[in-house]
Amino acid sequence: MRRSAEPEMMDLPGQPRQLLTEDLRNLRLINRYLGCHRNVLRGLARLVQTNKLQTFSLLDVGTGSADIPEVVVRWARRNHVRARIAALERDGVSVEEAAQQTRKLPEITVIRGDGMSPPFGAASFDFVLASQLLHHFSDAQIIAALRTWARLARCAIIVNDLVRHPLAYQGIRLVTRAFTRNEMTRTDGPRSVERACTISEWRELFRRANIGKFSVQWALPFRVLGVISISR
C-alpha cells in the first residue's frame, strides 16, 4: 500500500460550509473514540512530568475545531497544572467552529494563521503539537514544517498521526459509513490513511528533519506518537 498524494476534500477550497462544519463535528467523535485524545495526552503528560512543569504553553497547529486543546485544558485542570494554548488554524470556517467550542475555556486562544509560517517568534512555546496534521503534506513539506516548528518550541514537538496500513483503511472506511452520511467524512477518513506514513517512514522523516533526538511509538489503533526533543 503506497502513500497517496490525492488531496483530502477538506484541503480543497470552496467546500460548502455545512459539509465542513458537520465533518469537523464528526472528527471530534472520531478523535475521541479512536485514540487521538489518549495518544496526545500520553505524550504531553510524559513531557510535563519529565520537565517537572507546573505551567506550560502549547501551540496546536492545524487545530480544526480545537477539540485537542479542549481535552488538554481539562487534563491540565484535573492535574493542577496551568496551561496556555494557542490554537492555530488557517480555515475560516474551522476558526469560527473552534472559537465557539472553546468560548468557555480562557486558557485557549484561537488564532487564524498558516501552520507552515506561524505568526510567532522564536521559542514562544514549551511545546508544539501537530495532531492529525502532517499526513496532509508531502515528505518535503513535513520536514520543512518540523524545522519551522523547532524554532518555536522550547522543549519538544509532539506528533500524533495515523499509520498507513490496509486494516486501518478498511476499518475507518467501515466506521465512517456506519455512523455518517457526510461525504467529506466518508471520503477523507480512508484517504487520510492512504496519505499517512508507516512507522518506519515516520521515523525516517524525523531523522531527515535533523532537529533533535526523537522517539517514535506505535499506538492503537494504527497511530503514531512522535516526540522530538529541542535542544537550546
Short mmCIF file of C-alpha atoms in Angstrom, two decimals:
data_model
loop_
_atom_site.label_atom_id
_atom_site.label_comp_id
_atom_site.label_asym_id
_atom_site.label_seq_id
_atom_site.Cartn_x
_atom_site.Cartn_y
_atom_site.Cartn_z
CA MET A 1 0.00 0.00 0.00
CA ARG A 2 1.83 3.08 -1.27
CA ARG A 3 1.42 6.54 0.16
CA SER A 4 -1.17 8.56 -1.77
CA ALA A 5 -0.77 12.16 -2.89
CA GLU A 6 -4.51 12.55 -3.52
CA PRO A 7 -5.75 15.57 -1.54
CA GLU A 8 -8.46 15.24 1.06
CA MET A 9 -11.74 17.04 0.46
CA MET A 10 -11.20 19.35 3.41
CA ASP A 11 -7.97 20.59 1.82
CA LEU A 12 -9.74 21.72 -1.34
CA PRO A 13 -11.07 25.30 -1.48
CA GLY A 14 -14.71 26.14 -1.87
CA GLN A 15 -16.27 23.35 0.19
CA PRO A 16 -19.82 24.06 1.43
CA ARG A 17 -19.89 25.43 4.98
CA GLN A 18 -22.44 22.91 6.23
CA LEU A 19 -20.44 19.98 4.82
CA LEU A 20 -17.25 21.13 6.55
CA THR A 21 -18.93 22.02 9.83
CA GLU A 22 -20.56 18.61 10.05
CA ASP A 23 -17.26 16.95 9.14
CA LEU A 24 -15.49 18.82 11.96
CA ARG A 25 -18.08 17.57 14.42
CA ASN A 26 -17.63 14.02 13.12
CA LEU A 27 -13.88 14.37 13.58
CA ARG A 28 -14.39 15.31 17.21
CA LEU A 29 -16.13 11.96 17.72
CA ILE A 30 -13.53 10.03 15.77
CA ASN A 31 -10.69 11.67 17.70
CA ARG A 32 -12.38 10.89 20.99
CA TYR A 33 -13.22 7.25 20.38
CA LEU A 34 -10.35 6.14 18.13
CA GLY A 35 -7.44 7.03 20.37
CA CYS A 36 -6.40 10.50 19.25
CA HIS A 37 -7.08 12.22 22.57
CA ARG A 38 -5.47 9.41 24.54
CA ASN A 39 -2.34 9.45 22.38
CA VAL A 40 -1.83 13.21 22.69
CA LEU A 41 -2.29 13.17 26.46
CA ARG A 42 0.13 10.28 26.84
CA GLY A 43 2.88 12.20 25.11
CA LEU A 44 2.13 15.51 26.79
CA ALA A 45 1.82 14.07 30.30
CA ARG A 46 5.19 12.39 29.99
CA LEU A 47 6.84 15.64 28.90
CA VAL A 48 5.19 17.71 31.64
CA GLN A 49 6.23 15.20 34.29
CA THR A 50 9.77 14.79 32.95
CA ASN A 51 10.33 18.54 32.88
CA LYS A 52 8.53 18.99 36.25
CA LEU A 53 6.34 21.75 34.88
CA GLN A 54 3.61 23.42 36.91
CA THR A 55 2.67 25.58 33.95
CA PHE A 56 3.21 25.14 30.21
CA SER A 57 2.42 26.75 26.89
CA LEU A 58 1.44 24.82 23.77
CA LEU A 59 0.87 25.68 20.13
CA ASP A 60 -1.63 23.34 18.45
CA VAL A 61 -1.02 23.64 14.71
CA GLY A 62 -3.98 22.89 12.45
CA THR A 63 -6.36 22.78 15.38
CA GLY A 64 -9.54 22.20 13.35
CA SER A 65 -12.42 22.71 15.79
CA ALA A 66 -9.97 22.77 18.74
CA ASP A 67 -11.10 19.52 20.35
CA ILE A 68 -7.49 18.64 21.24
CA PRO A 69 -6.81 21.92 23.10
CA GLU A 70 -10.09 21.42 24.95
CA VAL A 71 -9.03 17.95 26.08
CA VAL A 72 -5.59 19.22 27.09
CA VAL A 73 -7.07 22.03 29.20
CA ARG A 74 -9.39 19.66 31.03
CA TRP A 75 -6.49 17.27 31.67
CA ALA A 76 -4.35 20.14 32.98
CA ARG A 77 -7.10 21.28 35.34
CA ARG A 78 -7.53 17.78 36.74
CA ASN A 79 -3.78 17.56 37.34
CA HIS A 80 -3.47 21.06 38.84
CA VAL A 81 -1.22 22.29 36.02
CA ARG A 82 -1.72 25.65 34.33
CA ALA A 83 -1.96 25.52 30.54
CA ARG A 84 -1.80 28.29 27.96
CA ILE A 85 -2.73 27.14 24.47
CA ALA A 86 -2.67 28.86 21.09
CA ALA A 87 -4.95 27.01 18.66
CA LEU A 88 -3.75 27.87 15.14
CA GLU A 89 -5.97 27.22 12.11
CA ARG A 90 -5.93 28.68 8.60
CA ASP A 91 -9.50 27.83 7.52
CA GLY A 92 -12.07 30.48 8.37
CA VAL A 93 -15.00 28.12 8.98
CA SER A 94 -12.86 25.94 11.25
CA VAL A 95 -11.69 29.02 13.19
CA GLU A 96 -15.30 30.02 13.83
CA GLU A 97 -16.16 26.50 14.98
CA ALA A 98 -13.08 26.37 17.24
CA ALA A 99 -13.91 29.73 18.82
CA GLN A 100 -17.46 28.56 19.51
CA GLN A 101 -16.34 25.26 21.02
CA THR A 102 -13.75 26.88 23.32
CA ARG A 103 -15.60 30.06 24.30
CA LYS A 104 -15.76 28.99 27.97
CA LEU A 105 -12.10 27.98 28.17
CA PRO A 106 -9.97 31.10 28.75
CA GLU A 107 -6.77 29.06 28.56
CA ILE A 108 -7.29 28.70 24.80
CA THR A 109 -6.75 31.43 22.23
CA VAL A 110 -7.91 30.62 18.71
CA ILE A 111 -5.79 32.28 16.02
CA ARG A 112 -6.22 32.25 12.26
CA GLY A 113 -2.92 31.62 10.53
CA ASP A 114 -0.82 29.27 8.43
CA GLY A 115 0.96 26.47 10.26
CA MET A 116 3.73 26.45 7.67
CA SER A 117 4.58 30.07 8.53
CA PRO A 118 3.25 30.63 12.06
CA PRO A 119 2.93 34.21 13.32
CA PHE A 120 5.07 33.69 16.41
CA GLY A 121 8.61 34.47 17.50
CA ALA A 122 11.39 32.04 18.38
CA ALA A 123 10.93 29.87 21.47
CA SER A 124 7.39 31.16 22.05
CA PHE A 125 6.02 27.87 23.41
CA ASP A 126 7.13 24.97 25.56
CA PHE A 127 5.55 22.52 23.14
CA VAL A 128 4.33 22.48 19.55
CA LEU A 129 1.66 19.89 18.78
CA ALA A 130 0.72 18.55 15.35
CA SER A 131 -2.21 16.18 15.71
CA GLN A 132 -3.66 14.52 12.63
CA LEU A 133 -1.98 17.19 10.51
CA LEU A 134 1.28 16.07 8.93
CA HIS A 135 -0.23 13.34 6.78
CA HIS A 136 -1.83 16.15 4.73
CA PHE A 137 1.62 17.15 3.44
CA SER A 138 4.35 15.76 1.22
CA ASP A 139 7.58 14.41 2.72
CA ALA A 140 9.43 17.62 1.88
CA GLN A 141 6.68 19.74 3.42
CA ILE A 142 6.68 17.62 6.59
CA ILE A 143 10.42 18.11 7.03
CA ALA A 144 10.12 21.85 6.39
CA ALA A 145 7.25 22.14 8.88
CA LEU A 146 9.15 20.30 11.62
CA ARG A 147 12.14 22.58 11.15
CA THR A 148 9.90 25.65 11.30
CA TRP A 149 8.20 24.46 14.49
CA ALA A 150 11.54 23.57 16.08
CA ARG A 151 12.29 27.30 16.16
CA LEU A 152 9.07 27.92 18.12
CA ALA A 153 9.36 25.14 20.72
CA ARG A 154 11.47 25.40 23.85
CA CYS A 155 11.10 21.74 24.89
CA ALA A 156 9.59 19.45 22.26
CA ILE A 157 7.41 18.84 19.23
CA ILE A 158 4.64 16.29 19.69
CA VAL A 159 3.32 14.47 16.63
CA ASN A 160 0.14 12.43 16.81
CA ASP A 161 -0.85 10.96 13.48
CA LEU A 162 -2.03 7.95 11.52
CA VAL A 163 -0.13 4.85 10.44
CA ARG A 164 -0.78 3.63 6.90
CA HIS A 165 -1.99 0.03 6.82
CA PRO A 166 -4.66 -1.89 4.84
CA LEU A 167 -6.51 -2.82 8.03
CA ALA A 168 -6.62 0.82 9.11
CA TYR A 169 -8.00 1.75 5.70
CA GLN A 170 -10.75 -0.85 5.76
CA GLY A 171 -11.56 -0.13 9.40
CA ILE A 172 -12.10 3.61 9.02
CA ARG A 173 -14.00 3.02 5.78
CA LEU A 174 -16.48 0.80 7.63
CA VAL A 175 -16.71 3.11 10.64
CA THR A 176 -17.42 6.26 8.65
CA ARG A 177 -20.06 4.56 6.55
CA ALA A 178 -21.75 3.21 9.64
CA PHE A 179 -22.23 6.46 11.53
CA THR A 180 -22.48 9.32 8.99
CA ARG A 181 -23.76 10.27 5.57
CA ASN A 182 -21.36 13.21 5.34
CA GLU A 183 -19.47 12.89 2.06
CA MET A 184 -16.36 14.63 3.38
CA THR A 185 -16.02 12.35 6.40
CA ARG A 186 -16.65 9.25 4.30
CA THR A 187 -14.07 10.33 1.71
CA ASP A 188 -11.38 11.81 3.93
CA GLY A 189 -11.38 9.07 6.57
CA PRO A 190 -9.98 6.36 4.26
CA ARG A 191 -7.98 8.87 2.23
CA SER A 192 -6.20 10.14 5.33
CA VAL A 193 -4.94 6.61 5.97
CA GLU A 194 -3.74 6.39 2.36
CA ARG A 195 -1.87 9.67 2.85
CA ALA A 196 -0.28 8.64 6.15
CA CYS A 197 3.16 7.10 6.66
CA THR A 198 4.25 3.78 8.06
CA ILE A 199 6.13 3.70 11.36
CA SER A 200 9.46 3.33 9.56
CA GLU A 201 8.59 6.23 7.23
CA TRP A 202 7.70 8.47 10.17
CA ARG A 203 10.99 7.59 11.81
CA GLU A 204 12.91 8.40 8.63
CA LEU A 205 11.17 11.77 8.25
CA PHE A 206 12.08 12.74 11.82
CA ARG A 207 15.66 11.67 11.17
CA ARG A 208 15.84 13.73 7.97
CA ALA A 209 14.42 16.78 9.74
CA ASN A 210 17.52 16.61 11.96
CA ILE A 211 16.23 18.88 14.71
CA GLY A 212 16.84 16.77 17.81
CA LYS A 213 16.58 13.39 19.47
CA PHE A 214 13.25 11.71 18.88
CA SER A 215 11.14 8.75 19.90
CA VAL A 216 8.52 7.02 17.76
CA GLN A 217 5.87 4.78 19.31
CA TRP A 218 3.07 2.75 17.81
CA ALA A 219 -0.32 3.33 19.45
CA LEU A 220 -3.63 1.58 18.91
CA PRO A 221 -5.48 1.77 16.64
CA PHE A 222 -2.88 2.40 13.90
CA ARG A 223 -1.50 5.63 15.30
CA VAL A 224 1.95 7.01 15.87
CA LEU A 225 3.20 9.14 18.76
CA GLY A 226 6.37 11.01 17.91
CA VAL A 227 8.21 13.24 20.36
CA ILE A 228 11.13 15.34 19.11
CA SER A 229 13.25 16.99 21.82
CA ILE A 230 14.52 20.51 21.22
CA SER A 231 17.98 21.41 22.48
CA ARG A 232 18.81 25.08 23.01
#
